[in-house]
Amino acid sequence: MASKSNSIPKEHHMHRTGGWLPEDHRIQKQWLEKVAKHVDENPKDLNPVLREFKEMIEKDTRLYLLFSSMFEQLPNKKPYSQDPEGHKEVRDVDHMLLVLNHLMVTAPEWSEHAHGVGVVGLPMAALFDRPMSTPSGFGVFLDPKVNAMLKKVLDFWGSFLTSPDSAYVLGTDAHGWFGPTGGKDLTSVANEASESDLPFEKLFICDPSAKNHGYNSWDHFFTREFRFDEGVRPVAAPDHPEIIANACESTPYNVAHDVKLRDKFWVKGQPYSIQDMLAQDILAKDFVGGTIYQAFLSALSYHRWHSPIAGRIVKAYVKDGSYFSEPLFETLADPDGANHGGQGTGQGYITATASRAMIFIEADNKDIGLMCVLLVGMVEVSTNEITVEEGQHVDKGEQLGMFHFGGSTHCLLFRKGVDVQGFPQPGRKTNVPVRSELAVVRSGNKG
């Protein structure tokens, strides 16, 4: 996919892992200004969920203070830190609720002038991008009561995105995902990963003769399936249990060895903290001293998960967490400011804080033994859907579940003593195909 990154002025250039928000911050700003203007000119009554949200804020002095001040404080990241006058698209908490009211009944659109730079695929993250990077915002978006209410907001939005009303963004016009550049980029991202040259309808299950390619909602499109039965994304060496298959169509982010049970995941190095990642699960101790591979999914990626090994599902569940918390890192006195990319570059941090699914698998290969697949929902993701059950045996490459509605990252956790080698290194520009060879486990290690 063509990139315009080199033409973006430095002061507006944001590092956006996965392309969920534009690299050119001016596009995000213009989009939010347009939405705010529409809301101001077309007032509507608040959704009942948002009325409840508003009442919660106003009846809790601490939350009222934090919500009010996060719109008044100057964020400690660019480009906001370079705007001391505070030219805000969203004025205050009441304005925030009105904008949310609009976003809850809209689906993410493709933007022609964001082509090659990024799309506003996470509209609520764009709304919260400024306030969540303030000291008060850090407190707001880690608060359990706030996250419980945000889950209600996201669940309502999710019900809209699974309805036929959300399919209006799937057209062939300039703002449709099957428009001139939208459809081309969806196809090119999938083809670049596998060095193929197939049209969309040969890559994904769809009906190109039907309206919206046969997808009846935004979520139906977002969770589209590859044509596995026709040879797309074959399973790597199904008869060789030492070969680890890639669990998600994704770009490598990090490989870490000798990981600790507890570590300071909120500092700049973002070391993995097993106990926090696995939500105090009793099995967490089994992975101390082991290896973690992490990779992120892009806005245009395939969003279903597949088993990296053959084995038995020992445990599988979802842990609710924060939705819009981003790391401030070690010090706000850093002249470079807080994390410029927000949750996109706080990939390590969110493995311990965000909503996530944990799937523990006992491998048929004794050299692997127990491993864990951790699926982390970034920002808008309100549903991490697990489609396997405890006790079930899965083959390598078999579906485990899927992400819905927004950004995502994932980790594979291996125990100490498992000699796993050959992971793709961070810095790769294209996705590693799902179900393709990811790494190799050498035999003879007991773990």
Short mmCIF file of C-alpha atoms in Angstrom, two decimals:
data_model
loop_
_atom_site.label_atom_id
_atom_site.label_comp_id
_atom_site.label_asym_id
_atom_site.label_seq_id
_atom_site.Cartn_x
_atom_site.Cartn_y
_atom_site.Cartn_z
CA MET A 1 0.00 0.00 0.00
CA ALA A 2 1.46 3.35 -0.99
CA SER A 3 2.65 5.60 1.82
CA LYS A 4 2.62 9.35 2.14
CA SER A 5 4.55 9.33 5.41
CA ASN A 6 7.57 11.09 3.97
CA SER A 7 5.46 14.09 2.94
CA ILE A 8 3.96 14.68 6.40
CA PRO A 9 5.52 17.61 8.31
CA LYS A 10 7.34 16.39 11.44
CA GLU A 11 5.10 18.31 13.82
CA HIS A 12 2.02 16.48 12.45
CA HIS A 13 3.58 13.04 11.92
CA MET A 14 2.40 10.44 14.43
CA HIS A 15 3.65 6.88 14.73
CA ARG A 16 0.46 4.80 14.48
CA THR A 17 1.02 1.09 14.96
CA GLY A 18 -1.37 -0.81 12.70
CA GLY A 19 -2.75 2.22 10.85
CA TRP A 20 -5.90 2.45 12.98
CA LEU A 21 -5.56 6.24 13.13
CA PRO A 22 -3.94 8.53 10.54
CA GLU A 23 -0.19 9.09 10.64
CA ASP A 24 -0.97 12.66 9.61
CA HIS A 25 -2.64 14.10 12.71
CA ARG A 26 -4.24 16.86 10.63
CA ILE A 27 -6.57 14.28 9.08
CA GLN A 28 -7.70 13.07 12.51
CA LYS A 29 -8.20 16.68 13.65
CA GLN A 30 -10.24 17.56 10.56
CA TRP A 31 -12.37 14.45 11.01
CA LEU A 32 -13.10 15.24 14.66
CA GLU A 33 -13.85 18.90 13.85
CA LYS A 34 -16.35 17.73 11.24
CA VAL A 35 -18.03 15.33 13.67
CA ALA A 36 -18.16 17.95 16.45
CA LYS A 37 -19.67 20.50 14.06
CA HIS A 38 -22.32 18.00 12.95
CA VAL A 39 -23.20 17.26 16.57
CA ASP A 40 -23.44 20.97 17.42
CA GLU A 41 -25.71 21.65 14.45
CA ASN A 42 -27.89 18.57 14.93
CA PRO A 43 -28.62 18.24 18.67
CA LYS A 44 -30.20 14.98 19.81
CA ASP A 45 -31.27 13.53 23.14
CA LEU A 46 -28.66 11.39 24.84
CA ASN A 47 -28.88 7.64 24.53
CA PRO A 48 -30.07 6.07 27.85
CA VAL A 49 -26.61 4.54 28.34
CA LEU A 50 -25.05 7.98 28.08
CA ARG A 51 -27.61 9.49 30.43
CA GLU A 52 -26.51 6.88 32.95
CA PHE A 53 -22.87 7.76 32.21
CA LYS A 54 -23.56 11.45 32.75
CA GLU A 55 -25.37 10.80 36.03
CA MET A 56 -22.49 8.63 37.28
CA ILE A 57 -19.97 11.40 36.58
CA GLU A 58 -22.06 14.16 38.13
CA LYS A 59 -22.82 12.20 41.31
CA ASP A 60 -19.21 11.22 41.99
CA THR A 61 -17.13 14.25 43.01
CA ARG A 62 -13.83 12.52 42.24
CA LEU A 63 -14.91 11.50 38.73
CA TYR A 64 -16.46 14.91 38.07
CA LEU A 65 -13.14 16.54 38.99
CA LEU A 66 -11.11 14.16 36.80
CA PHE A 67 -13.42 14.33 33.77
CA SER A 68 -13.60 18.13 33.95
CA SER A 69 -9.87 18.66 34.39
CA MET A 70 -8.78 16.25 31.66
CA PHE A 71 -10.29 18.62 29.11
CA GLU A 72 -8.52 21.58 30.68
CA GLN A 73 -5.03 20.09 31.08
CA LEU A 74 -2.40 20.21 28.34
CA PRO A 75 -1.54 16.70 27.15
CA ASN A 76 2.10 15.72 27.40
CA LYS A 77 2.43 14.35 23.87
CA LYS A 78 2.70 15.85 20.44
CA PRO A 79 1.03 17.52 18.71
CA TYR A 80 -1.09 18.65 21.68
CA SER A 81 1.92 19.63 23.78
CA GLN A 82 2.87 22.07 21.00
CA ASP A 83 -0.55 23.76 21.25
CA PRO A 84 -0.51 25.53 24.64
CA GLU A 85 -3.51 27.66 23.60
CA GLY A 86 -5.53 24.45 23.60
CA HIS A 87 -7.48 24.48 20.33
CA LYS A 88 -9.80 21.64 21.32
CA GLU A 89 -12.27 19.99 18.98
CA VAL A 90 -14.19 18.61 21.98
CA ARG A 91 -14.76 21.29 24.61
CA ASP A 92 -15.69 19.45 27.81
CA VAL A 93 -17.31 16.34 29.27
CA ASP A 94 -20.84 17.33 28.14
CA HIS A 95 -19.59 17.85 24.59
CA MET A 96 -17.79 14.50 24.82
CA LEU A 97 -21.06 12.75 25.65
CA LEU A 98 -22.83 14.42 22.73
CA VAL A 99 -20.09 13.29 20.33
CA LEU A 100 -20.27 9.76 21.77
CA ASN A 101 -24.02 9.89 21.22
CA HIS A 102 -23.38 10.37 17.51
CA LEU A 103 -20.55 7.82 17.24
CA MET A 104 -22.63 5.06 18.84
CA VAL A 105 -24.85 4.95 15.74
CA THR A 106 -22.19 5.39 13.06
CA ALA A 107 -19.75 2.91 11.52
CA PRO A 108 -16.09 3.57 10.59
CA GLU A 109 -15.89 5.02 7.08
CA TRP A 110 -13.11 4.74 4.57
CA SER A 111 -11.51 8.13 3.91
CA GLU A 112 -10.11 8.80 0.45
CA HIS A 113 -7.76 11.53 1.59
CA ALA A 114 -6.45 9.23 4.31
CA HIS A 115 -5.38 6.76 1.62
CA GLY A 116 -1.89 5.51 2.29
CA VAL A 117 -1.65 7.36 5.60
CA GLY A 118 -4.30 5.82 7.80
CA VAL A 119 -8.03 5.77 8.37
CA VAL A 120 -10.10 6.84 11.35
CA GLY A 121 -10.86 3.19 12.06
CA LEU A 122 -11.15 3.86 15.79
CA PRO A 123 -13.49 6.84 16.10
CA MET A 124 -13.76 6.70 19.89
CA ALA A 125 -9.98 6.49 20.25
CA ALA A 126 -9.78 9.61 18.07
CA LEU A 127 -12.30 11.31 20.37
CA PHE A 128 -10.33 10.42 23.51
CA ASP A 129 -6.84 10.85 22.03
CA ARG A 130 -6.30 14.28 23.59
CA PRO A 131 -7.89 13.93 27.06
CA MET A 132 -6.60 10.41 27.75
CA SER A 133 -2.99 11.63 27.53
CA THR A 134 -3.40 14.11 30.39
CA PRO A 135 -2.66 13.27 34.06
CA SER A 136 -6.38 13.35 34.88
CA GLY A 137 -7.18 11.29 31.79
CA PHE A 138 -4.72 8.63 32.94
CA GLY A 139 -6.77 8.31 36.13
CA VAL A 140 -10.11 8.41 34.32
CA PHE A 141 -9.40 5.62 31.86
CA LEU A 142 -7.96 3.25 34.47
CA ASP A 143 -10.97 3.70 36.78
CA PRO A 144 -13.04 0.47 37.12
CA LYS A 145 -16.36 2.35 37.28
CA VAL A 146 -15.53 4.30 34.13
CA ASN A 147 -14.48 1.16 32.27
CA ALA A 148 -17.66 -0.65 33.31
CA MET A 149 -19.65 2.24 31.84
CA LEU A 150 -17.49 2.36 28.71
CA LYS A 151 -18.21 -1.34 28.24
CA LYS A 152 -21.94 -0.52 28.18
CA VAL A 153 -21.26 2.19 25.59
CA LEU A 154 -19.16 -0.18 23.47
CA ASP A 155 -21.70 -3.00 23.79
CA PHE A 156 -24.39 -0.68 22.44
CA TRP A 157 -22.10 0.40 19.59
CA GLY A 158 -21.30 -3.26 18.97
CA SER A 159 -24.99 -4.08 18.61
CA PHE A 160 -25.24 -1.33 15.99
CA LEU A 161 -22.17 -2.62 14.12
CA THR A 162 -23.71 -6.09 13.90
CA SER A 163 -26.97 -4.69 12.50
CA PRO A 164 -27.80 -4.09 8.81
CA ASP A 165 -27.90 -0.33 9.56
CA SER A 166 -24.10 -0.34 9.80
CA ALA A 167 -23.56 -1.69 6.28
CA TYR A 168 -23.92 1.78 4.72
CA VAL A 169 -20.10 2.19 4.87
CA LEU A 170 -19.48 -0.87 2.69
CA GLY A 171 -20.39 0.72 -0.62
CA THR A 172 -18.28 1.51 -3.67
CA ASP A 173 -18.30 5.31 -3.27
CA ALA A 174 -15.30 7.32 -2.06
CA HIS A 175 -16.26 6.72 1.60
CA GLY A 176 -17.06 3.03 1.11
CA TRP A 177 -14.70 0.22 2.02
CA PHE A 178 -15.19 -1.23 -1.47
CA GLY A 179 -14.55 2.14 -3.11
CA PRO A 180 -11.72 2.90 -5.55
CA THR A 181 -8.92 2.84 -2.96
CA GLY A 182 -10.59 1.05 -0.05
CA GLY A 183 -11.10 -2.20 -1.94
CA LYS A 184 -7.65 -1.98 -3.50
CA ASP A 185 -5.92 -1.52 -0.16
CA LEU A 186 -7.89 -4.30 1.54
CA THR A 187 -6.67 -6.65 -1.18
CA SER A 188 -3.08 -5.40 -1.32
CA VAL A 189 -2.50 -5.85 2.44
CA ALA A 190 -3.58 -9.50 2.22
CA ASN A 191 -1.57 -10.11 -0.96
CA GLU A 192 1.60 -8.43 0.32
CA ALA A 193 1.67 -10.81 3.28
CA SER A 194 1.66 -13.91 1.08
CA GLU A 195 3.33 -12.44 -2.05
CA SER A 196 0.23 -13.29 -4.07
CA ASP A 197 -1.90 -11.35 -6.55
CA LEU A 198 -5.46 -12.48 -5.95
CA PRO A 199 -8.62 -10.35 -6.18
CA PHE A 200 -10.63 -9.77 -2.99
CA GLU A 201 -13.27 -12.34 -3.91
CA LYS A 202 -10.58 -15.03 -4.34
CA LEU A 203 -9.03 -14.21 -0.96
CA PHE A 204 -12.16 -13.89 1.18
CA ILE A 205 -15.52 -15.65 1.38
CA CYS A 206 -18.00 -13.21 -0.16
CA ASP A 207 -20.43 -12.75 -3.04
CA PRO A 208 -19.06 -10.04 -5.37
CA SER A 209 -22.36 -9.96 -7.29
CA ALA A 210 -24.36 -9.06 -4.16
CA LYS A 211 -24.74 -5.70 -2.49
CA ASN A 212 -21.75 -4.96 -0.24
CA HIS A 213 -20.16 -8.21 -1.46
CA GLY A 214 -22.78 -10.07 0.57
CA TYR A 215 -21.72 -8.63 3.94
CA ASN A 216 -24.85 -7.66 5.87
CA SER A 217 -23.17 -5.52 8.56
CA TRP A 218 -19.91 -3.78 9.42
CA ASP A 219 -19.00 -6.61 11.80
CA HIS A 220 -19.77 -9.28 9.19
CA PHE A 221 -17.25 -7.53 6.94
CA PHE A 222 -14.72 -6.93 9.75
CA THR A 223 -14.67 -10.62 10.72
CA ARG A 224 -14.52 -11.82 7.08
CA GLU A 225 -13.02 -15.27 6.49
CA PHE A 226 -10.24 -16.37 4.17
CA ARG A 227 -11.03 -19.03 1.60
CA PHE A 228 -9.10 -21.74 3.45
CA ASP A 229 -10.86 -24.51 1.55
CA GLU A 230 -9.48 -23.10 -1.70
CA GLY A 231 -5.86 -23.02 -0.57
CA VAL A 232 -5.65 -19.50 0.84
CA ARG A 233 -3.46 -19.44 3.99
CA PRO A 234 -2.55 -23.14 4.24
CA VAL A 235 -1.48 -24.54 7.62
CA ALA A 236 2.29 -24.76 8.02
CA ALA A 237 3.52 -28.36 8.15
CA PRO A 238 0.42 -29.94 9.74
CA ASP A 239 2.28 -33.22 10.32
CA HIS A 240 5.25 -31.56 12.04
CA PRO A 241 4.32 -30.63 15.63
CA GLU A 242 7.60 -28.80 16.16
CA ILE A 243 6.50 -26.09 13.70
CA ILE A 244 4.57 -23.25 15.36
CA ALA A 245 1.87 -21.68 13.15
CA ASN A 246 1.08 -17.97 13.22
CA ALA A 247 -2.06 -17.36 15.30
CA CYS A 248 -3.06 -14.03 13.74
CA GLU A 249 -2.42 -12.24 10.45
CA SER A 250 -0.11 -9.69 12.04
CA THR A 251 3.14 -7.71 12.10
CA PRO A 252 5.88 -8.64 14.62
CA TYR A 253 6.24 -6.24 17.55
CA ASN A 254 8.54 -7.90 20.09
CA VAL A 255 10.25 -11.12 21.19
CA ALA A 256 11.22 -11.36 24.87
CA HIS A 257 13.04 -14.09 26.78
CA ASP A 258 13.41 -14.91 30.49
CA VAL A 259 10.26 -12.93 31.34
CA LYS A 260 9.45 -12.13 34.97
CA LEU A 261 6.41 -12.95 37.07
CA ARG A 262 6.04 -9.25 37.95
CA ASP A 263 7.66 -6.27 36.29
CA LYS A 264 7.11 -2.52 35.72
CA PHE A 265 5.05 -2.79 32.54
CA TRP A 266 4.14 0.92 32.69
CA VAL A 267 7.69 2.25 32.13
CA LYS A 268 9.19 3.03 28.72
CA GLY A 269 10.76 -0.37 28.12
CA GLN A 270 7.35 -2.00 28.76
CA PRO A 271 8.76 -5.25 30.18
CA TYR A 272 6.24 -8.05 30.27
CA SER A 273 4.64 -8.78 33.64
CA ILE A 274 3.26 -12.33 33.50
CA GLN A 275 1.09 -12.12 36.60
CA ASP A 276 -0.64 -8.98 35.30
CA MET A 277 -0.92 -10.18 31.71
CA LEU A 278 -2.61 -13.38 32.83
CA ALA A 279 -4.81 -11.59 35.39
CA GLN A 280 -3.41 -13.38 38.45
CA ASP A 281 -4.30 -16.74 36.94
CA ILE A 282 -2.89 -19.71 38.88
CA LEU A 283 -1.16 -20.87 35.68
CA ALA A 284 0.86 -17.63 35.38
CA LYS A 285 3.78 -19.06 37.36
CA ASP A 286 4.30 -21.73 34.68
CA PHE A 287 5.54 -19.08 32.24
CA VAL A 288 8.12 -17.35 34.47
CA GLY A 289 11.49 -17.36 32.71
CA GLY A 290 9.84 -18.24 29.42
CA THR A 291 9.49 -16.62 26.00
CA ILE A 292 6.88 -14.18 24.67
CA TYR A 293 6.22 -13.30 21.04
CA GLN A 294 3.95 -10.31 20.35
CA ALA A 295 2.51 -9.02 17.07
CA PHE A 296 -0.16 -6.46 16.18
CA LEU A 297 -3.02 -6.49 13.70
CA SER A 298 -3.55 -3.62 11.28
CA ALA A 299 -6.79 -1.86 10.37
CA LEU A 300 -6.98 -3.79 7.09
CA SER A 301 -6.02 -7.21 8.46
CA TYR A 302 -7.92 -10.46 8.91
CA HIS A 303 -9.19 -10.55 12.51
CA ARG A 304 -9.79 -14.17 13.43
CA TRP A 305 -7.45 -16.23 15.64
CA HIS A 306 -6.09 -19.71 14.94
CA SER A 307 -4.33 -22.25 17.08
CA PRO A 308 -0.52 -22.20 16.72
CA ILE A 309 -0.30 -25.86 17.75
CA ALA A 310 -2.32 -29.05 18.02
CA GLY A 311 -3.47 -29.71 21.56
CA ARG A 312 -6.16 -29.63 24.23
CA ILE A 313 -7.82 -26.44 25.47
CA VAL A 314 -7.03 -26.35 29.21
CA LYS A 315 -8.68 -23.04 30.01
CA ALA A 316 -10.22 -20.22 27.97
CA TYR A 317 -11.85 -17.02 29.20
CA VAL A 318 -12.06 -13.25 28.75
CA LYS A 319 -10.77 -10.78 31.33
CA ASP A 320 -12.39 -7.35 31.27
CA GLY A 321 -9.95 -4.46 31.56
CA SER A 322 -9.42 -0.88 30.48
CA TYR A 323 -10.39 0.31 27.01
CA PHE A 324 -8.70 3.67 26.47
CA SER A 325 -5.78 3.72 28.92
CA GLU A 326 -2.42 4.65 27.45
CA PRO A 327 0.93 4.68 29.27
CA LEU A 328 2.41 7.93 30.54
CA PHE A 329 5.68 6.05 31.03
CA GLU A 330 8.31 6.71 33.61
CA THR A 331 8.22 10.48 33.86
CA LEU A 332 6.19 13.38 32.54
CA ALA A 333 9.34 15.51 32.72
CA ASP A 334 10.79 13.77 29.68
CA PRO A 335 11.41 16.49 27.07
CA ASP A 336 9.99 14.17 24.43
CA GLY A 337 6.76 13.88 26.38
CA ALA A 338 4.56 10.88 26.92
CA ASN A 339 4.02 8.12 24.41
CA HIS A 340 3.42 9.87 21.09
CA GLY A 341 1.53 6.99 19.58
CA GLY A 342 -0.86 6.34 22.43
CA GLN A 343 -2.09 2.77 22.73
CA GLY A 344 -0.61 1.95 19.33
CA THR A 345 2.94 2.07 20.64
CA GLY A 346 1.94 1.09 24.21
CA GLN A 347 1.60 -2.49 22.97
CA GLY A 348 3.43 -4.02 25.93
CA TYR A 349 1.53 -1.92 28.47
CA ILE A 350 -1.92 -2.92 27.26
CA THR A 351 -1.14 -6.65 27.56
CA ALA A 352 -1.49 -6.10 31.32
CA THR A 353 -4.36 -3.60 31.37
CA ALA A 354 -6.72 -3.96 28.42
CA SER A 355 -9.63 -6.32 27.85
CA ARG A 356 -8.12 -9.64 26.77
CA ALA A 357 -8.86 -13.28 26.05
CA MET A 358 -6.63 -16.02 27.45
CA ILE A 359 -6.51 -19.46 25.87
CA PHE A 360 -4.26 -22.05 27.57
CA ILE A 361 -3.42 -25.05 25.38
CA GLU A 362 -1.64 -28.27 26.38
CA ALA A 363 0.28 -29.18 23.22
CA ASP A 364 0.35 -32.69 21.83
CA ASN A 365 4.08 -32.06 21.40
CA LYS A 366 5.62 -32.70 24.84
CA ASP A 367 8.54 -30.43 23.99
CA ILE A 368 6.04 -27.55 24.10
CA GLY A 369 3.69 -28.62 26.87
CA LEU A 370 1.45 -25.86 28.19
CA MET A 371 1.38 -22.60 26.23
CA CYS A 372 -0.92 -19.58 26.22
CA VAL A 373 -2.40 -17.49 23.43
CA LEU A 374 -3.24 -14.00 24.73
CA LEU A 375 -5.58 -11.90 22.54
CA VAL A 376 -5.66 -8.23 23.54
CA GLY A 377 -8.40 -5.81 22.52
CA MET A 378 -7.11 -2.29 21.97
CA VAL A 379 -9.42 0.68 22.56
CA GLU A 380 -12.77 0.13 20.78
CA VAL A 381 -12.65 -3.65 20.96
CA SER A 382 -15.50 -4.50 23.31
CA THR A 383 -15.76 -8.16 22.31
CA ASN A 384 -13.01 -10.77 22.20
CA GLU A 385 -15.00 -13.81 21.13
CA ILE A 386 -13.67 -17.26 22.02
CA THR A 387 -15.12 -20.02 19.82
CA VAL A 388 -13.49 -23.07 21.50
CA GLU A 389 -14.33 -24.78 24.80
CA GLU A 390 -12.28 -26.14 27.66
CA GLY A 391 -11.43 -29.80 27.08
CA GLN A 392 -11.76 -29.49 23.30
CA HIS A 393 -8.91 -30.78 21.13
CA VAL A 394 -7.84 -28.42 18.35
CA ASP A 395 -5.69 -29.03 15.32
CA LYS A 396 -2.93 -26.66 14.36
CA GLY A 397 -4.49 -23.80 12.40
CA GLU A 398 -8.02 -24.41 13.72
CA GLN A 399 -10.03 -21.30 14.63
CA LEU A 400 -9.91 -20.19 18.29
CA GLY A 401 -12.00 -17.01 18.08
CA MET A 402 -12.01 -13.47 16.73
CA PHE A 403 -11.73 -9.77 17.47
CA HIS A 404 -14.74 -7.51 16.88
CA PHE A 405 -14.98 -3.83 16.01
CA GLY A 406 -11.46 -2.44 16.45
CA GLY A 407 -7.73 -2.57 17.12
CA SER A 408 -5.90 -5.56 18.47
CA THR A 409 -2.61 -7.23 19.38
CA HIS A 410 -1.70 -10.71 20.59
CA CYS A 411 1.01 -12.70 22.39
CA LEU A 412 2.18 -16.30 22.43
CA LEU A 413 3.62 -17.42 25.77
CA PHE A 414 5.98 -20.39 26.11
CA ARG A 415 7.33 -21.92 29.33
CA LYS A 416 10.92 -21.77 30.53
CA GLY A 417 13.01 -24.48 28.90
CA VAL A 418 11.01 -24.58 25.66
CA ASP A 419 13.63 -23.98 22.98
CA VAL A 420 11.57 -21.98 20.50
CA GLN A 421 13.52 -20.25 17.72
CA GLY A 422 13.15 -18.45 14.42
CA PHE A 423 10.48 -15.85 15.20
CA PRO A 424 10.17 -13.07 12.59
CA GLN A 425 11.87 -9.95 13.92
CA PRO A 426 10.26 -6.58 14.60
CA GLY A 427 10.70 -4.10 11.78
CA ARG A 428 8.97 -6.19 9.13
CA LYS A 429 6.74 -3.97 6.96
CA THR A 430 4.15 -6.58 6.02
CA ASN A 431 2.00 -9.04 7.95
CA VAL A 432 3.09 -12.61 8.60
CA PRO A 433 0.33 -14.74 7.05
CA VAL A 434 -2.00 -16.43 9.52
CA ARG A 435 -1.36 -20.19 9.90
CA SER A 436 2.06 -19.90 8.20
CA GLU A 437 5.30 -21.02 9.88
CA LEU A 438 6.16 -18.68 12.75
CA ALA A 439 8.86 -20.52 14.73
CA VAL A 440 10.37 -23.95 15.45
CA VAL A 441 10.63 -25.80 18.76
CA ARG A 442 13.79 -27.86 19.19
CA SER A 443 13.30 -31.25 20.79
CA GLY A 444 14.71 -32.64 24.03
CA ASN A 445 13.71 -29.83 26.40
CA LYS A 446 11.56 -30.74 29.34
CA GLY A 447 10.53 -27.19 30.43
#
